[in-house]
Amino acid sequence: PLTTSLIRITIFDVKGRLIRTLAHAELSGPQGEIVWDGLDDVRQRARIGPYVVLIEAIDSHGGTVATTRGVVVVATRL
């Protein structure tokens, strides 16, 4: 909801372990898109299953922090 922010987007497995950092202190506007390729930080395929995505945005003017979480699922064809 912030006009200009520094964002951090991290992905965790269901046990709470950090799998991937997609953005770390990157400048962002009020809208945008980042695509996760299904790889972890060491460029290996993530296992099939659910993952938690955490998005944190810090307003570059007043230091206001906004966070949101969501769940994504890595899947493959059977």
Coordinates of N, CA and C in Angstrom, one line a residue:
P1 N 0.8 -1.2 0.0 CA 0.0 0.0 0.0 C 0.9 1.3 0.0
L2 N 2.2 1.1 0.1 CA 3.0 2.3 0.2 C 3.4 2.8 -1.2
T3 N 3.7 4.1 -1.4 CA 4.1 4.6 -2.7 C 5.4 4.2 -3.1
T4 N 6.5 4.4 -2.3 CA 7.8 3.9 -2.7 C 8.3 3.1 -1.4
S5 N 8.8 1.9 -1.7 CA 9.3 1.1 -0.6 C 10.6 0.4 -0.9
L6 N 11.2 0.0 0.1 CA 12.3 -1.0 0.0 C 11.6 -2.4 0.4
I7 N 11.7 -3.3 -0.5 CA 11.0 -4.6 -0.2 C 12.0 -5.8 0.0
R8 N 11.5 -6.7 0.8 CA 12.2 -8.0 0.9 C 11.2 -9.1 0.8
I9 N 11.5 -10.1 -0.1 CA 10.6 -11.2 -0.3 C 11.4 -12.5 -0.1
T10 N 10.9 -13.2 0.9 CA 11.5 -14.5 1.3 C 10.5 -15.6 1.2
I11 N 11.1 -16.8 0.9 CA 10.3 -18.0 0.8 C 10.8 -19.0 1.8
F12 N 9.8 -19.6 2.6 CA 10.1 -20.6 3.6 C 9.4 -21.9 3.3
D13 N 10.0 -23.0 3.7 CA 9.3 -24.3 3.6 C 8.3 -24.4 4.8
V14 N 7.6 -25.5 4.8 CA 6.5 -25.7 5.9 C 7.1 -25.9 7.3
K15 N 8.4 -26.1 7.4 CA 9.1 -26.2 8.7 C 9.7 -24.9 9.1
G16 N 9.5 -23.9 8.3 CA 10.0 -22.5 8.6 C 11.5 -22.3 8.2
R17 N 12.0 -23.2 7.4 CA 13.4 -22.9 6.9 C 13.4 -22.0 5.7
L18 N 14.4 -21.1 5.7 CA 14.5 -20.2 4.6 C 15.0 -21.0 3.3
I19 N 14.2 -20.9 2.2 CA 14.5 -21.6 1.0 C 15.1 -20.6 0.0
R20 N 14.5 -19.4 -0.1 CA 15.0 -18.5 -1.2 C 14.7 -17.0 -0.8
T21 N 15.6 -16.1 -1.1 CA 15.4 -14.7 -1.0 C 15.2 -14.2 -2.4
L22 N 14.0 -13.7 -2.7 CA 13.8 -13.2 -4.1 C 14.2 -11.7 -4.2
A23 N 14.0 -11.0 -3.1 CA 14.3 -9.5 -3.2 C 14.8 -9.2 -1.8
H24 N 15.9 -8.3 -1.7 CA 16.4 -7.9 -0.4 C 16.8 -6.4 -0.6
A25 N 16.0 -5.6 0.1 CA 16.2 -4.1 0.1 C 16.1 -3.6 -1.4
E26 N 15.2 -4.1 -2.2 CA 15.0 -3.5 -3.5 C 14.0 -2.5 -3.6
L27 N 14.2 -1.5 -4.4 CA 13.2 -0.4 -4.5 C 12.0 -0.8 -5.3
S28 N 10.8 -0.5 -4.8 CA 9.6 -0.9 -5.4 C 8.6 0.2 -5.4
G29 N 7.6 0.2 -6.3 CA 6.5 1.1 -6.4 C 5.3 0.4 -5.7
P30 N 4.1 1.0 -5.8 CA 2.9 0.4 -5.2 C 2.4 -0.9 -5.9
Q31 N 2.9 -1.1 -7.1 CA 2.5 -2.4 -7.8 C 3.7 -3.0 -8.4
G32 N 3.7 -4.3 -8.6 CA 4.8 -4.9 -9.3 C 4.6 -6.4 -9.3
E33 N 5.6 -7.1 -9.8 CA 5.5 -8.5 -10.0 C 6.9 -9.1 -9.9
I34 N 7.0 -10.2 -9.2 CA 8.3 -11.0 -9.1 C 7.9 -12.4 -9.3
V35 N 8.6 -13.1 -10.2 CA 8.3 -14.5 -10.4 C 9.4 -15.4 -9.8
W36 N 8.9 -16.4 -9.0 CA 9.8 -17.4 -8.4 C 9.9 -18.6 -9.4
D37 N 11.1 -18.9 -9.8 CA 11.4 -20.0 -10.7 C 11.4 -21.4 -10.1
G38 N 11.1 -21.5 -8.8 CA 11.0 -22.8 -8.1 C 12.3 -23.3 -7.7
L39 N 13.3 -22.5 -7.7 CA 14.7 -22.9 -7.3 C 15.0 -22.3 -5.9
D40 N 15.9 -23.0 -5.1 CA 16.3 -22.4 -3.8 C 17.5 -21.5 -4.0
D41 N 18.0 -21.1 -2.9 CA 19.2 -20.1 -3.0 C 20.4 -20.7 -3.6
V42 N 20.6 -22.1 -3.6 CA 21.7 -22.7 -4.2 C 21.4 -23.2 -5.6
R43 N 20.3 -22.7 -6.1 CA 19.9 -23.0 -7.5 C 19.5 -24.5 -7.7
Q44 N 19.0 -25.1 -6.7 CA 18.4 -26.5 -6.8 C 16.9 -26.4 -6.8
R45 N 16.3 -27.3 -7.5 CA 14.8 -27.4 -7.5 C 14.2 -27.5 -6.1
A46 N 13.2 -26.7 -5.8 CA 12.5 -26.9 -4.5 C 11.6 -28.2 -4.6
R47 N 11.4 -28.8 -3.5 CA 10.6 -30.0 -3.5 C 9.1 -29.7 -3.8
I48 N 8.4 -30.6 -4.3 CA 7.0 -30.4 -4.5 C 6.3 -30.2 -3.1
G49 N 5.4 -29.2 -3.0 CA 4.7 -29.0 -1.8 C 4.4 -27.5 -1.6
P50 N 3.9 -27.2 -0.4 CA 3.5 -25.8 -0.1 C 4.7 -25.0 0.5
Y51 N 4.7 -23.7 0.2 CA 5.8 -22.8 0.7 C 5.1 -21.5 1.2
V52 N 5.7 -20.9 2.2 CA 5.2 -19.6 2.7 C 6.0 -18.5 2.1
V53 N 5.3 -17.5 1.5 CA 6.0 -16.3 0.9 C 5.8 -15.1 1.9
L54 N 6.8 -14.5 2.3 CA 6.7 -13.4 3.2 C 7.2 -12.1 2.5
I55 N 6.4 -11.1 2.4 CA 6.7 -9.8 1.7 C 6.7 -8.7 2.8
E56 N 7.9 -8.0 2.9 CA 8.0 -6.9 3.8 C 8.4 -5.7 3.0
A57 N 7.7 -4.6 3.3 CA 7.9 -3.3 2.7 C 8.2 -2.2 3.7
I58 N 9.2 -1.5 3.5 CA 9.6 -0.4 4.4 C 9.4 0.9 3.7
D59 N 8.6 1.8 4.1 CA 8.4 3.1 3.5 C 9.7 3.9 3.5
S60 N 10.1 4.3 2.4 CA 11.4 5.1 2.4 C 11.4 6.4 3.0
H61 N 10.2 6.9 3.3 CA 10.1 8.3 3.9 C 9.9 8.2 5.5
G62 N 8.9 7.5 5.9 CA 8.6 7.5 7.4 C 9.0 6.2 8.1
G63 N 9.6 5.2 7.4 CA 10.0 4.0 8.1 C 8.8 3.1 8.5
T64 N 7.6 3.3 7.9 CA 6.5 2.4 8.1 C 6.7 1.1 7.5
V65 N 6.4 0.0 8.2 CA 6.6 -1.4 7.8 C 5.3 -2.0 7.5
A66 N 5.2 -2.6 6.3 CA 4.0 -3.4 6.0 C 4.4 -4.8 5.6
T67 N 3.7 -5.8 6.1 CA 4.0 -7.2 5.9 C 2.8 -7.9 5.4
T68 N 3.0 -8.9 4.6 CA 2.0 -9.8 4.2 C 2.5 -11.2 3.9
R69 N 1.7 -12.2 4.1 CA 2.2 -13.6 3.9 C 1.2 -14.3 3.0
G70 N 1.7 -15.3 2.3 CA 0.8 -16.1 1.5 C 1.4 -17.5 1.3
V71 N 0.6 -18.4 0.7 CA 1.1 -19.7 0.5 C 1.1 -20.0 -1.0
V72 N 2.2 -20.6 -1.5 CA 2.3 -21.0 -2.9 C 2.6 -22.5 -2.9
V73 N 2.3 -23.2 -4.0 CA 2.5 -24.6 -4.1 C 3.4 -24.9 -5.3
V74 N 4.5 -25.6 -5.1 CA 5.3 -26.1 -6.2 C 4.7 -27.5 -6.6
A75 N 4.4 -27.6 -7.9 CA 3.8 -28.8 -8.4 C 4.5 -29.2 -9.7
T76 N 4.1 -30.4 -10.2 CA 4.6 -30.9 -11.4 C 3.5 -31.7 -12.1
R77 N 3.6 -32.0 -13.3 CA 2.7 -32.8 -14.0 C 2.8 -34.3 -13.6
L78 N 1.7 -35.0 -13.5 CA 1.7 -36.4 -13.1 C 1.8 -37.3 -14.3

